[in-house]
Amino acid sequence: MRKLPNLKEFVKRPDREEVHNPIFSQLDKDIPAGVVLFLVALPLCLGIALASGAPLISGLISGVIGGLLIGVVSKSGTSVSGPAASVSAVVFLAIQDLGGFDIFLTALVIAGLFQLLFGILRAGLIADYIPTSIIKGLLAAIGIILILSQLKYAVGMELDHSRFSSFSEDYLENTWKMVTLFFQSFTPGSIILTLLSLFTLLFWDKTPLKNFKLFPPALVVVIMGVLLNFLFKYFIPGLYLDSHHLVNIPKVESLSSLITTPDFGVIGHMEIWTTAITIAVIASLSTLLNIEATDNIDPHKRKTPPNRELIAQGIGNTLSGLIGGIAITSVVVRSSVNIESGGQTKLVTILHGILLLLSVLFISSVINLIPLASLSAILLVVGYKLASVSLFRKMYAKGWSQFIPFVITIIAILLTDVLIGVLIGSALSVFFLLRNNYYNPFFIENTKLIQGEAIKLELSNEVSFLNRASIKNTLWNVPDHSKVIIDATFSHYIDLDVVEILRDFENTFAKEHDIDVNIIGLKESYNIGEEIDFVENSIQKEIQKSSPQEILDYLKEGNKNYAKGNLVSRRLRNKELTDFLSSSPLAVVVNCIDLREPLNMLLNTGIGELIPIRAAGNAVSRHIIQSIEIACRNQGARLILLMGNSGNSFVSEAIEAHTTKNPSHLTPLIKDALASETFKNYQENNSPENITDAITRFNLEFSKEKIIRQNTFIREQVITGNIGLASAFYNRKTASVEFSELFSAETIMKK
């Protein structure tokens, strides 16, 4: 039974290193995916540079840095970085307000250093608090924006402004103008290429062609687009796509013409630092959102270390500012293309960065042959997968608390931008969180006691200050003259504000309204992150593989948790209980009917894991031994545990009757002990309590030997190790259970 790391130690660890595939282990998938990613990223780099009001070459510089440098430093296997739409508006305003691109570069260098500091200070933990509904809303919004932004390229619309992909346009304005332009300026050749490309992408996996892993459908679509456009040129000129509908990389005359250096002479101006902090915060939040979204769609469900990613982004943006690039973040679009193209390791990211660099230096004329319609078809498919109808159905099925923030996030992103949209969606999620916390701090039920009916409130595992109002409202409405039981046994953490409310109710309100209050399990203080040892929670699935010793260790660990107050509440509905009880039990526990404490709490086990059998004074009879055999043979229990308890009232009464020489029906419980040599002179030097506990321990050992002597099946199973036999003694004062070792085969053979 594998033991998980201690929680206290686990949360103090640095970013956990994920086990990724070696970088060169999936070349057959990564190389084609890297090529496809390069082909998609190329026009995006140019388009975002244009939307940012920066030189077009700055977008390519950022793309190269995002692929090469950040790709090497980052620990993500799927995230791809580059110039991002989410910060394009900020970059545009910064260039305008600061008065020049070189001045903006100074702010970008400082912003990169701030991001580096964020990573060192471990600010990436914010990513763990982003609700799933917001992440899925972000993905869906990006998918819709992708579809809307690519439609003009899919139909070959010739617009006066940018031909390149840009996410900064307000797609919800001038809708009628867009519709009119569509019918007036679409290009037949682009439409044909788009339709053929979409057909290839959608039906590729339904044909034997899917077995050609070296040529993913996205790469085939790009090659097909180039070849078909050549055929159009010579055979169907009316369909031929000219340079307006093709990728267009600016020609680079020399390396010196690529680089623009920052103007550090303005570093003392407050506007520079304000802009730098703004870029750092927005780029960092955007990156954290994007890596969460990317990890969400990663088929291997790998987790990107957020702090390491902030460090990588900080290094990348610092270099980008030094050599003339624009702001870089992790980008969902590129990352989605990476995953959809079959990329397995970060070699894809690095390779696409290398190809971007080579395309700028050497092969711009070849890249400029690719139709934008082919690339748009790839992005249309990616966009639909991010915002599919099935996604909306799944989110709707999860309920309004998930669906409403999901939809509002999408709408807000489309109407504003990524960050504002996410903040609006998150605010709505917080509202639902507060609303749900108000109603769920406790379970409440009416309990019938011998003295009458009582109201029982069982507090949840964690009770925060958010639950304060609900608890106070409930308690202050308890009818006068009632009996109230407040059970905090299963609470690992209760906020001090709530503790104060409970004490006020007990000491003041309850007394003034004649309410009988009993608060159990409440500590005076609770520490966040108390040391809790977790045991494998799927033990029911591992019973057939668990040895008796592992089960005994599990019970020992459970009692330690009980003694510390680290119990796990297991309230199950009928169906869950039925499923739970369908597995074999762990152990059969024979205890005295004097033990009133529930075994599942003492050993912190789940319902159905233990089969309890009662034997007065822990003295087993032939019938009880037969019941033990049935529990092991027919129900699969692999441990027999004989469990006594301190201060056994039956044993104590039997001893008193024996001492006063009064006849008692309880005398048989101690006759075997009194007949042994051990207790001949024991009574003279020990207190009644010690004698009681000593006889209880004797009965446990005597019963173990009796079981072995009288039952052949159990004896054979214990000798072979298939079933374990042990005893335990529960000390009521300390709440701890003292366990014996398993009855060994050698001990049995000697008897």
XYZ file of C-alpha atoms in Angstrom:
751
model
C 0.000 0.000 0.000
C 1.893 3.062 -1.244
C 2.000 6.071 1.045
C 1.676 9.497 -0.534
C 3.958 12.397 0.419
C 3.208 14.377 3.532
C 1.019 17.333 2.571
C 2.998 19.821 4.631
C 6.208 18.876 2.849
C 4.505 18.653 -0.537
C 3.149 22.216 -0.562
C 6.571 23.588 0.408
C 8.264 22.004 -2.581
C 9.304 24.129 -5.548
C 7.553 23.656 -8.872
C 7.231 19.959 -9.401
C 9.299 18.605 -12.270
C 6.975 16.843 -14.657
C 8.187 13.682 -16.312
C 8.162 14.530 -19.999
C 9.265 12.499 -22.942
C 12.936 13.045 -23.860
C 13.185 15.883 -26.365
C 14.286 13.678 -29.279
C 12.099 10.659 -28.475
C 9.190 11.508 -30.833
C 10.862 12.850 -33.954
C 8.311 11.252 -36.291
C 5.572 13.377 -34.680
C 7.474 16.440 -33.533
C 9.178 17.356 -36.823
C 5.953 17.526 -38.905
C 4.178 19.297 -36.034
C 7.030 21.828 -35.815
C 6.718 22.565 -39.530
C 2.946 23.055 -39.274
C 3.335 25.234 -36.198
C 5.892 27.367 -38.038
C 3.555 27.809 -40.994
C 0.706 28.908 -38.735
C 2.837 31.104 -36.468
C 4.454 32.976 -39.347
C 1.456 35.088 -40.448
C 0.342 35.467 -36.813
C 3.681 37.034 -35.879
C 3.351 39.516 -38.713
C -0.282 40.279 -37.993
C 0.175 40.957 -34.294
C 3.168 43.199 -35.002
C 0.992 45.173 -37.375
C -1.846 45.346 -34.835
C 0.651 46.539 -32.197
C 1.819 49.454 -34.353
C 5.355 48.000 -34.414
C 7.652 47.148 -37.341
C 6.600 43.867 -38.955
C 10.036 42.379 -38.405
C 9.593 42.833 -34.632
C 6.841 40.212 -34.688
C 9.174 37.682 -36.301
C 11.942 38.505 -33.791
C 9.520 37.813 -30.946
C 8.428 34.579 -32.586
C 12.032 33.394 -32.880
C 12.739 34.233 -29.215
C 9.496 32.575 -28.112
C 10.424 29.401 -29.939
C 14.152 29.152 -29.348
C 14.904 30.811 -26.010
C 11.641 30.340 -24.102
C 11.238 26.893 -25.646
C 14.559 25.834 -24.105
C 14.079 27.469 -20.681
C 10.407 26.526 -20.187
C 9.445 23.148 -18.720
C 6.232 22.923 -20.718
C 5.898 20.176 -23.286
C 3.077 21.873 -25.211
C 3.004 25.630 -24.575
C 4.234 27.827 -27.428
C 5.231 31.444 -26.867
C 5.384 34.419 -29.194
C 3.838 37.842 -29.843
C 0.367 37.760 -28.337
C -2.962 39.354 -29.148
C -3.749 39.773 -25.442
C -1.047 42.437 -25.068
C -1.148 43.938 -28.568
C -3.441 46.780 -27.473
C -1.147 47.581 -24.536
C 1.889 47.614 -26.836
C 0.094 49.837 -29.337
C -0.831 52.406 -26.664
C 2.634 52.222 -25.112
C 4.346 53.020 -28.411
C 1.957 55.915 -29.005
C 2.172 57.342 -25.469
C 5.937 56.954 -25.048
C 6.650 58.514 -28.418
C 8.712 55.868 -30.155
C 9.383 52.169 -30.648
C 12.897 52.369 -29.180
C 11.519 53.971 -26.012
C 8.922 51.200 -25.778
C 11.740 48.648 -25.962
C 13.229 50.111 -22.779
C 9.932 49.515 -20.965
C 9.810 45.977 -22.366
C 13.278 45.180 -20.997
C 12.197 46.354 -17.527
C 8.924 44.420 -17.835
C 10.905 41.242 -18.575
C 12.991 41.778 -15.444
C 9.791 42.215 -13.411
C 8.474 38.914 -14.798
C 11.722 37.242 -13.846
C 11.235 38.565 -10.314
C 7.623 37.313 -10.256
C 8.869 33.820 -11.053
C 11.577 33.911 -8.389
C 9.004 35.081 -5.810
C 6.727 32.179 -6.843
C 3.819 34.379 -7.918
C 2.711 31.685 -10.371
C 0.494 30.082 -7.739
C -2.318 32.360 -8.930
C -2.769 29.949 -11.851
C -4.046 27.274 -9.457
C -6.983 29.482 -8.444
C -8.419 30.062 -11.897
C -11.768 28.186 -12.160
C -12.115 25.558 -14.875
C -15.222 27.270 -16.239
C -13.144 30.424 -16.860
C -10.374 28.483 -18.582
C -12.881 26.724 -20.831
C -14.561 30.075 -21.513
C -11.192 31.545 -22.487
C -10.545 28.631 -24.845
C -13.982 28.914 -26.411
C -13.630 32.680 -26.860
C -10.243 32.252 -28.504
C -11.828 29.629 -30.756
C -14.627 32.004 -31.788
C -12.148 34.843 -32.383
C -10.048 32.483 -34.490
C -13.028 31.569 -36.634
C -14.133 35.182 -37.075
C -10.614 36.422 -37.801
C -9.935 33.728 -40.398
C -13.150 33.996 -42.403
C -11.807 36.847 -44.536
C -8.779 34.781 -45.519
C -10.899 31.684 -46.100
C -12.959 33.489 -48.724
C -10.150 35.724 -50.013
C -11.618 39.087 -49.013
C -9.432 41.975 -50.193
C -9.617 44.619 -47.476
C -7.840 47.942 -47.338
C -6.349 47.203 -43.930
C -4.297 44.271 -42.678
C -4.254 40.993 -44.605
C -2.678 39.353 -41.597
C -4.350 37.618 -38.664
C -5.104 40.059 -35.867
C -7.094 39.602 -32.697
C -7.338 43.285 -31.887
C -10.284 44.063 -34.189
C -13.733 44.580 -32.735
C -15.559 41.772 -34.542
C -18.944 42.706 -33.183
C -18.949 46.155 -34.806
C -19.620 46.915 -38.470
C -21.186 43.481 -38.931
C -23.236 44.637 -41.899
C -20.138 46.098 -43.506
C -18.358 42.762 -43.135
C -21.299 40.931 -44.689
C -21.363 43.365 -47.601
C -17.609 43.075 -48.141
C -17.922 39.318 -48.117
C -20.299 39.255 -51.077
C -18.434 41.973 -52.944
C -14.828 40.920 -52.587
C -14.478 37.196 -52.035
C -12.094 35.245 -54.259
C -13.237 31.942 -55.864
C -9.746 30.432 -55.696
C -9.520 31.023 -51.947
C -12.954 29.504 -51.359
C -12.037 26.377 -53.340
C -8.751 25.952 -51.447
C -10.510 26.500 -48.111
C -13.213 23.929 -48.852
C -10.697 21.328 -50.063
C -8.506 22.000 -47.035
C -11.416 21.712 -44.603
C -12.528 18.466 -46.254
C -8.995 17.066 -45.922
C -8.651 18.112 -42.277
C -12.061 16.817 -41.222
C -11.982 13.452 -42.989
C -8.266 12.638 -42.802
C -8.640 10.460 -39.690
C -11.465 8.509 -41.303
C -9.257 7.244 -44.123
C -6.167 4.972 -44.286
C -4.101 8.154 -44.785
C -4.137 8.656 -41.021
C -1.421 5.988 -40.769
C 1.104 8.309 -42.467
C 2.243 9.987 -39.263
C 5.124 11.826 -40.916
C 2.649 13.939 -42.884
C -0.048 15.308 -40.592
C -3.139 16.663 -42.355
C -2.229 20.293 -41.591
C 1.090 19.944 -43.415
C -0.632 18.160 -46.309
C -3.105 21.039 -46.559
C -0.290 23.599 -46.837
C 1.553 21.602 -49.535
C -1.716 20.995 -51.376
C -2.503 24.709 -51.339
C 0.851 25.616 -52.921
C 0.533 22.947 -55.627
C -3.077 23.776 -56.471
C -2.275 27.460 -56.789
C 0.452 26.561 -59.305
C -2.103 24.551 -61.275
C -4.537 27.457 -61.115
C -1.871 29.763 -62.549
C -1.270 27.679 -65.662
C -4.622 25.961 -66.214
C -7.343 28.061 -64.530
C -6.008 31.644 -64.318
C -9.330 32.906 -62.965
C -8.731 30.962 -59.749
C -5.078 31.899 -59.327
C -4.217 33.672 -56.075
C -1.761 36.539 -56.386
C 0.491 38.011 -53.704
C -2.455 39.687 -51.949
C -3.672 36.236 -50.890
C -0.286 34.713 -50.044
C 2.044 34.938 -47.071
C 4.315 37.946 -47.384
C 7.578 38.039 -45.410
C 9.541 41.312 -45.562
C 12.904 40.843 -47.237
C 15.896 41.258 -44.913
C 18.962 42.846 -46.532
C 21.342 42.331 -43.562
C 21.404 41.243 -39.922
C 21.919 44.807 -38.742
C 18.632 45.810 -40.305
C 16.852 43.274 -38.106
C 17.836 44.755 -34.754
C 16.471 47.842 -33.028
C 18.028 48.712 -29.675
C 16.219 50.352 -26.734
C 16.783 53.948 -25.716
C 18.023 53.631 -22.116
C 18.394 57.378 -21.864
C 14.749 57.638 -20.788
C 14.958 54.968 -18.067
C 14.474 57.560 -15.327
C 11.049 58.656 -16.591
C 8.096 57.488 -14.486
C 6.051 56.691 -17.623
C 8.623 54.037 -18.567
C 8.233 52.222 -15.236
C 4.460 52.511 -15.241
C 4.324 51.019 -18.724
C 6.802 48.296 -17.744
C 4.752 47.229 -14.716
C 1.560 47.228 -16.807
C 3.136 45.035 -19.491
C 4.675 42.706 -16.875
C 1.395 42.178 -15.035
C -0.749 41.720 -18.150
C 1.791 39.477 -19.900
C 2.224 37.363 -16.747
C -1.505 36.936 -16.179
C -2.015 36.151 -19.848
C 0.748 33.532 -19.736
C -0.647 31.890 -16.600
C -4.115 31.739 -18.143
C -2.749 30.334 -21.370
C -0.650 27.583 -19.780
C -3.651 26.537 -17.679
C -5.770 26.426 -20.828
C -3.070 24.567 -22.754
C -2.569 21.999 -19.995
C -6.335 21.546 -20.021
C -6.336 20.360 -23.643
C -3.046 18.446 -23.476
C -3.959 14.783 -24.136
C -1.266 13.713 -21.642
C -2.574 16.187 -19.003
C 0.924 17.398 -18.139
C 1.249 20.343 -15.763
C 3.438 23.287 -16.659
C 5.355 24.676 -13.642
C 3.956 28.245 -13.521
C 6.911 29.872 -11.746
C 9.418 28.361 -14.164
C 7.233 29.615 -17.014
C 7.267 33.172 -15.598
C 11.057 33.003 -15.393
C 11.230 31.812 -19.009
C 8.866 34.571 -20.146
C 10.864 37.174 -18.219
C 14.103 36.117 -19.904
C 12.364 36.117 -23.292
C 10.835 39.572 -22.936
C 14.095 41.033 -21.662
C 15.942 39.786 -24.746
C 13.054 40.808 -27.012
C 13.319 44.361 -25.709
C 17.097 44.386 -26.186
C 17.054 43.394 -29.884
C 13.824 44.945 -31.191
C 10.971 42.519 -30.554
C 7.538 43.064 -29.037
C 5.921 41.624 -25.908
C 5.809 37.830 -25.661
C 3.451 35.520 -23.785
C 2.406 31.904 -23.964
C -0.215 31.791 -26.736
C -3.226 29.465 -26.750
C -3.615 29.542 -30.542
C -0.082 28.362 -31.260
C -0.228 25.877 -28.400
C -3.520 24.471 -29.711
C -2.026 24.052 -33.181
C 0.954 22.288 -31.599
C -1.324 19.807 -29.829
C -3.661 19.309 -32.786
C -0.689 18.666 -35.069
C 0.460 15.817 -32.835
C 3.366 17.539 -31.059
C 4.716 15.501 -28.153
C 7.705 17.383 -26.708
C 9.029 20.930 -26.589
C 11.190 20.124 -29.618
C 8.170 21.326 -31.637
C 8.437 24.794 -30.090
C 12.196 24.959 -30.598
C 11.959 23.705 -34.186
C 9.315 26.252 -35.101
C 11.598 28.990 -33.704
C 14.488 27.735 -35.838
C 12.279 27.694 -38.939
C 11.056 31.228 -38.229
C 14.673 32.392 -38.060
C 15.614 30.558 -41.265
C 12.549 31.866 -43.061
C 13.574 35.416 -42.284
C 17.160 34.876 -43.424
C 16.988 32.467 -46.329
C 13.661 31.126 -47.570
C 11.293 34.050 -47.588
C 10.615 33.548 -51.320
C 9.468 29.950 -50.733
C 7.294 30.793 -47.737
C 5.650 33.564 -49.710
C 4.072 30.916 -51.996
C 1.726 29.622 -49.266
C -1.931 30.687 -49.691
C -3.477 32.354 -46.670
C -6.624 30.300 -47.355
C -4.747 27.080 -46.513
C -3.563 28.478 -43.203
C -7.018 29.846 -42.429
C -8.555 26.395 -42.892
C -6.171 24.980 -40.271
C -7.096 27.720 -37.836
C -10.821 27.340 -38.540
C -10.637 23.689 -37.474
C -8.593 24.576 -34.391
C -11.097 27.312 -33.546
C -14.075 24.984 -33.823
C -12.453 22.374 -31.612
C -11.896 25.034 -28.968
C -15.503 26.274 -29.214
C -17.394 23.154 -30.251
C -21.113 22.655 -29.684
C -20.340 19.649 -27.492
C -18.329 21.892 -25.140
C -21.340 24.159 -24.619
C -23.520 21.107 -23.947
C -21.075 19.731 -21.377
C -20.823 23.055 -19.565
C -24.615 23.415 -19.553
C -24.941 19.930 -18.054
C -22.694 20.975 -15.147
C -25.254 23.482 -13.916
C -25.738 27.223 -13.858
C -22.853 27.879 -11.469
C -20.484 26.584 -14.174
C -22.366 27.506 -17.333
C -23.099 31.171 -16.562
C -19.465 32.156 -15.788
C -18.409 30.160 -18.861
C -20.775 32.052 -21.193
C -20.184 35.450 -19.580
C -16.414 34.967 -19.950
C -16.837 34.294 -23.675
C -19.103 37.301 -24.214
C -16.885 39.606 -22.150
C -13.739 38.561 -24.031
C -15.466 39.161 -27.379
C -16.749 42.577 -26.293
C -13.550 43.733 -24.546
C -10.301 41.759 -24.481
C -8.889 38.585 -22.952
C -7.862 39.921 -19.547
C -10.938 42.045 -18.885
C -13.148 39.166 -19.996
C -11.391 36.728 -17.674
C -11.660 39.172 -14.765
C -15.398 39.594 -15.372
C -15.915 35.835 -15.569
C -13.801 35.292 -12.457
C -15.831 37.877 -10.525
C -18.985 35.970 -11.427
C -17.368 32.697 -10.330
C -16.504 34.294 -6.992
C -20.168 35.236 -6.593
C -21.238 31.618 -7.092
C -18.445 30.495 -4.751
C -19.687 32.818 -2.015
C -23.264 31.748 -2.644
C -22.426 28.027 -2.452
C -20.247 28.479 0.626
C -23.094 30.248 2.369
C -25.286 27.175 2.145
C -22.731 24.386 2.580
C -20.778 24.803 5.820
C -22.555 21.957 7.633
C -24.957 19.024 7.527
C -28.035 19.339 9.718
C -30.429 16.682 10.942
C -32.836 15.937 13.781
C -31.585 13.133 16.017
C -33.737 11.206 18.486
C -31.977 10.593 21.798
C -33.139 8.783 24.926
C -33.650 12.162 26.568
C -35.615 13.463 23.605
C -35.041 14.953 20.181
C -31.898 16.950 19.391
C -30.747 19.085 16.465
C -27.358 17.936 15.183
C -25.055 20.103 13.052
C -22.019 18.364 11.601
C -19.507 20.933 10.349
C -17.800 20.413 6.999
C -14.168 19.464 6.440
C -13.189 23.120 6.099
C -15.215 26.016 7.483
C -14.000 29.459 6.440
C -15.068 32.990 7.352
C -17.310 32.845 4.274
C -19.530 30.424 6.223
C -19.786 32.701 9.255
C -23.074 34.335 8.278
C -24.784 31.060 7.394
C -23.768 29.343 10.633
C -24.771 32.312 12.765
C -28.097 32.654 10.979
C -28.824 28.956 11.553
C -27.833 28.849 15.215
C -29.581 32.088 16.133
C -32.831 30.622 14.732
C -32.732 27.476 16.870
C -35.998 27.287 18.872
C -35.875 27.992 22.593
C -35.555 25.009 24.955
C -33.953 22.868 22.229
C -31.102 20.380 22.471
C -28.283 21.076 20.022
C -25.239 18.958 19.159
C -22.515 20.710 17.139
C -20.084 18.115 15.776
C -16.695 19.456 14.625
C -14.992 16.056 14.694
C -14.488 15.886 10.935
C -13.338 19.488 10.497
C -9.661 19.862 9.662
C -9.869 23.643 9.642
C -12.318 26.113 11.183
C -11.742 29.841 10.882
C -11.305 31.662 14.181
C -14.299 33.875 13.369
C -16.474 30.754 13.217
C -14.980 29.367 16.449
C -15.899 32.647 18.105
C -19.468 32.378 16.794
C -19.787 28.857 18.224
C -18.466 29.963 21.607
C -20.803 32.999 21.656
C -23.730 30.716 20.904
C -22.698 28.264 23.636
C -21.856 30.778 26.348
C -24.408 33.514 25.745
C -27.259 32.968 23.306
C -27.926 29.340 24.288
C -28.008 30.146 27.997
C -30.357 33.085 27.525
C -32.760 30.940 25.459
C -32.533 27.763 27.537
C -30.832 25.797 24.751
C -28.874 22.707 25.800
C -25.649 22.801 23.724
C -23.015 20.107 23.354
C -20.041 20.983 21.106
C -17.797 18.009 20.327
C -14.484 17.828 18.511
C -13.888 21.588 18.465
C -10.295 22.762 18.922
C -9.470 26.169 20.332
C -7.260 26.922 17.319
C -6.581 25.473 13.886
C -3.413 25.741 11.840
C -3.598 26.016 8.066
C -1.589 23.244 6.441
C -1.464 20.936 9.454
C 0.633 17.868 8.871
C -1.619 15.254 7.330
C -0.368 11.951 6.037
C -2.351 10.696 3.081
C -2.798 7.007 2.465
C -3.682 5.712 -0.990
C -7.375 6.497 -1.304
C -8.081 3.776 -3.822
C -7.380 0.966 -1.369
C -10.717 -0.664 -2.168
C -9.435 -1.269 -5.690
C -6.187 -2.745 -4.381
C -7.551 -5.180 -1.795
C -6.665 -8.274 -3.779
C -3.085 -7.045 -4.016
C -2.809 -5.835 -0.372
C -1.038 -8.102 2.099
C -2.298 -8.560 5.680
C 0.670 -6.502 6.875
C -0.265 -3.622 4.550
C -3.834 -3.697 5.837
C -2.582 -3.702 9.427
C -0.339 -0.708 8.642
C -3.332 1.047 7.078
C -5.344 0.574 10.290
C -2.414 1.811 12.376
C -2.220 4.931 10.232
C -5.970 5.408 10.503
C -5.843 5.360 14.306
C -3.004 7.894 14.276
C -5.235 10.209 12.261
C -8.096 9.622 14.711
C -5.887 10.415 17.696
C -4.710 13.628 15.992
C -8.253 14.615 15.013
C -7.533 14.259 11.295
C -10.644 12.252 10.474
C -12.187 11.965 7.009
C -15.968 12.207 6.876
C -17.588 9.667 4.574
C -21.208 10.563 4.004
C -22.453 8.420 1.141
C -25.701 8.364 -0.778
C -27.455 5.044 -1.337
C -25.986 4.398 -4.783
C -22.490 5.369 -3.658
C -22.847 3.127 -0.619
C -23.944 0.222 -2.810
C -20.912 0.698 -5.066
C -18.674 1.067 -2.026
C -19.860 -2.179 -0.457
C -19.458 -4.143 -3.693
C -15.725 -4.557 -2.972
C -14.236 -6.964 -0.445
C -13.732 -5.798 3.150
C -10.251 -5.299 4.539
C -10.535 -6.945 7.925
C -12.830 -8.664 10.392
C -12.578 -7.012 13.819
C -13.657 -8.874 16.969
C -14.229 -6.473 19.846
C -16.102 -6.492 23.130
C -19.648 -5.182 23.338
C -18.284 -2.807 25.981
C -16.548 -0.859 23.178
C -19.124 1.785 22.291
C -16.831 3.912 20.131
C -17.428 3.307 16.380
C -14.677 1.233 14.783
C -14.716 3.239 11.540
C -13.820 6.364 13.500
C -11.238 4.691 15.755
C -9.417 3.304 12.730
C -10.471 6.085 10.308
C -11.697 3.625 7.693
C -14.457 3.787 5.128
C -17.872 2.208 5.417
C -17.653 -1.468 4.489
C -13.910 -1.831 4.992
C -14.380 -3.581 8.353
C -16.631 -6.462 9.466
C -17.336 -6.001 13.190
C -18.075 -9.035 15.407
C -18.918 -8.615 19.095
C -17.644 -10.936 21.810
C -18.192 -10.073 25.473
C -14.883 -9.738 27.287
C -13.040 -10.550 24.015
C -13.553 -14.258 24.787
C -14.358 -15.966 21.489
C -16.726 -18.917 21.258
C -16.958 -21.627 18.613
C -19.798 -19.741 16.922
C -17.757 -16.535 16.745
C -14.780 -18.416 15.313
C -17.077 -19.844 12.648
C -18.318 -16.316 11.831
C -14.683 -15.181 11.470
C -14.029 -18.010 9.008
C -17.072 -17.017 6.917
C -15.928 -13.376 6.869
C -12.561 -14.452 5.477
C -13.634 -17.342 3.250
C -16.812 -15.856 1.780
C -16.333 -12.094 1.963
C -12.607 -11.828 1.346
C -11.318 -10.243 4.571
C -7.551 -10.734 4.799
C -6.922 -9.616 8.375
C -8.399 -10.853 11.657
C -8.009 -8.248 14.389
C -8.996 -9.019 17.997
C -9.491 -5.649 19.642
C -9.885 -4.981 23.348
C -10.307 -1.739 25.233
C -9.220 -0.232 28.510
C -11.615 -0.100 31.446
C -13.761 -2.988 30.210
C -16.848 -2.789 32.432
C -17.783 -6.481 32.020
C -14.324 -7.716 32.958
C -14.229 -5.247 35.854
C -17.599 -6.452 37.179
C -16.529 -10.089 36.838
C -13.334 -9.369 38.812
C -15.318 -7.625 41.545
C -17.727 -10.596 41.799
C -14.780 -12.997 41.982
C -13.074 -10.909 44.694
C -16.218 -10.743 46.851
C -16.972 -14.419 46.056
C -20.398 -13.537 44.709
C -21.766 -15.670 41.858
C -21.991 -13.838 38.495
C -22.953 -14.687 34.937
C -19.810 -12.756 33.900
C -17.381 -15.100 35.635
C -16.745 -17.148 32.423
C -15.155 -14.036 30.898
C -12.198 -14.239 33.320
C -11.998 -17.925 34.233
C -9.262 -18.741 31.686
C -7.142 -15.846 32.937
C -7.603 -16.795 36.606
C -6.715 -20.392 35.825
C -3.384 -19.359 34.321
C -0.160 -18.941 36.225
C -0.021 -15.244 35.297
C -2.739 -14.076 37.644
C -2.107 -16.204 40.744
C -0.563 -13.336 42.723
C -1.408 -10.467 40.340
C -4.289 -9.080 42.398
C -2.195 -8.397 45.466
C 0.073 -5.738 43.928
C -2.115 -4.037 41.314
C -5.089 -1.706 41.156
C -8.478 -2.937 39.892
C -7.990 -0.868 36.699
C -4.645 -2.522 35.934
C -6.058 -5.966 36.643
C -8.992 -5.314 34.323
C -6.725 -4.229 31.471
C -4.310 -7.117 32.077
C -7.097 -9.707 31.881
C -8.471 -8.054 28.741
C -5.023 -8.340 27.121
C -4.813 -11.963 28.270
C -8.179 -12.742 26.686
C -6.982 -11.274 23.395
C -3.903 -13.516 23.276
C -5.824 -16.527 24.534
C -8.490 -15.991 21.858
C -5.844 -15.790 19.120
C -4.438 -19.163 20.145
C -7.932 -20.599 20.458
C -8.795 -19.552 16.908
C -5.623 -21.173 15.576
C -6.255 -24.397 17.521
C -9.921 -24.794 16.646
C -10.156 -23.671 13.012
C -8.130 -25.532 10.395
C -8.947 -23.111 7.544
C -7.762 -20.037 9.421
C -4.677 -21.856 10.697
C -3.619 -22.853 7.160
C -4.306 -19.405 5.732
C -2.309 -17.696 8.485
C 0.636 -20.092 7.974
C 0.689 -19.393 4.219
C 0.375 -15.626 4.790
C -2.930 -15.226 2.944
C -4.661 -14.085 6.139
C -3.172 -12.166 9.025
C -4.051 -12.519 12.718
C -3.265 -9.764 15.226
C -4.570 -8.170 18.400
C -5.047 -4.544 19.414
C -5.772 -2.648 22.622
C -7.635 0.669 22.624
C -6.702 3.130 25.367
C -9.703 5.317 26.038
C -7.641 8.004 27.767
C -5.279 8.628 24.855
C -7.609 7.528 21.992
C -4.670 5.456 20.693
C -4.701 1.805 19.695
C -1.720 -0.412 20.523
C -1.332 -3.096 17.842
C 0.511 -6.392 18.170
C 2.568 -7.874 15.375
C 0.964 -10.417 13.052
C 0.808 -13.949 14.413
C 3.768 -15.590 12.679
C 3.868 -19.035 11.079
C 6.816 -19.962 13.306
C 4.791 -19.199 16.432
C 1.909 -21.334 15.171
C 4.133 -24.280 14.326
C 5.548 -24.291 17.875
C 2.109 -24.563 19.449
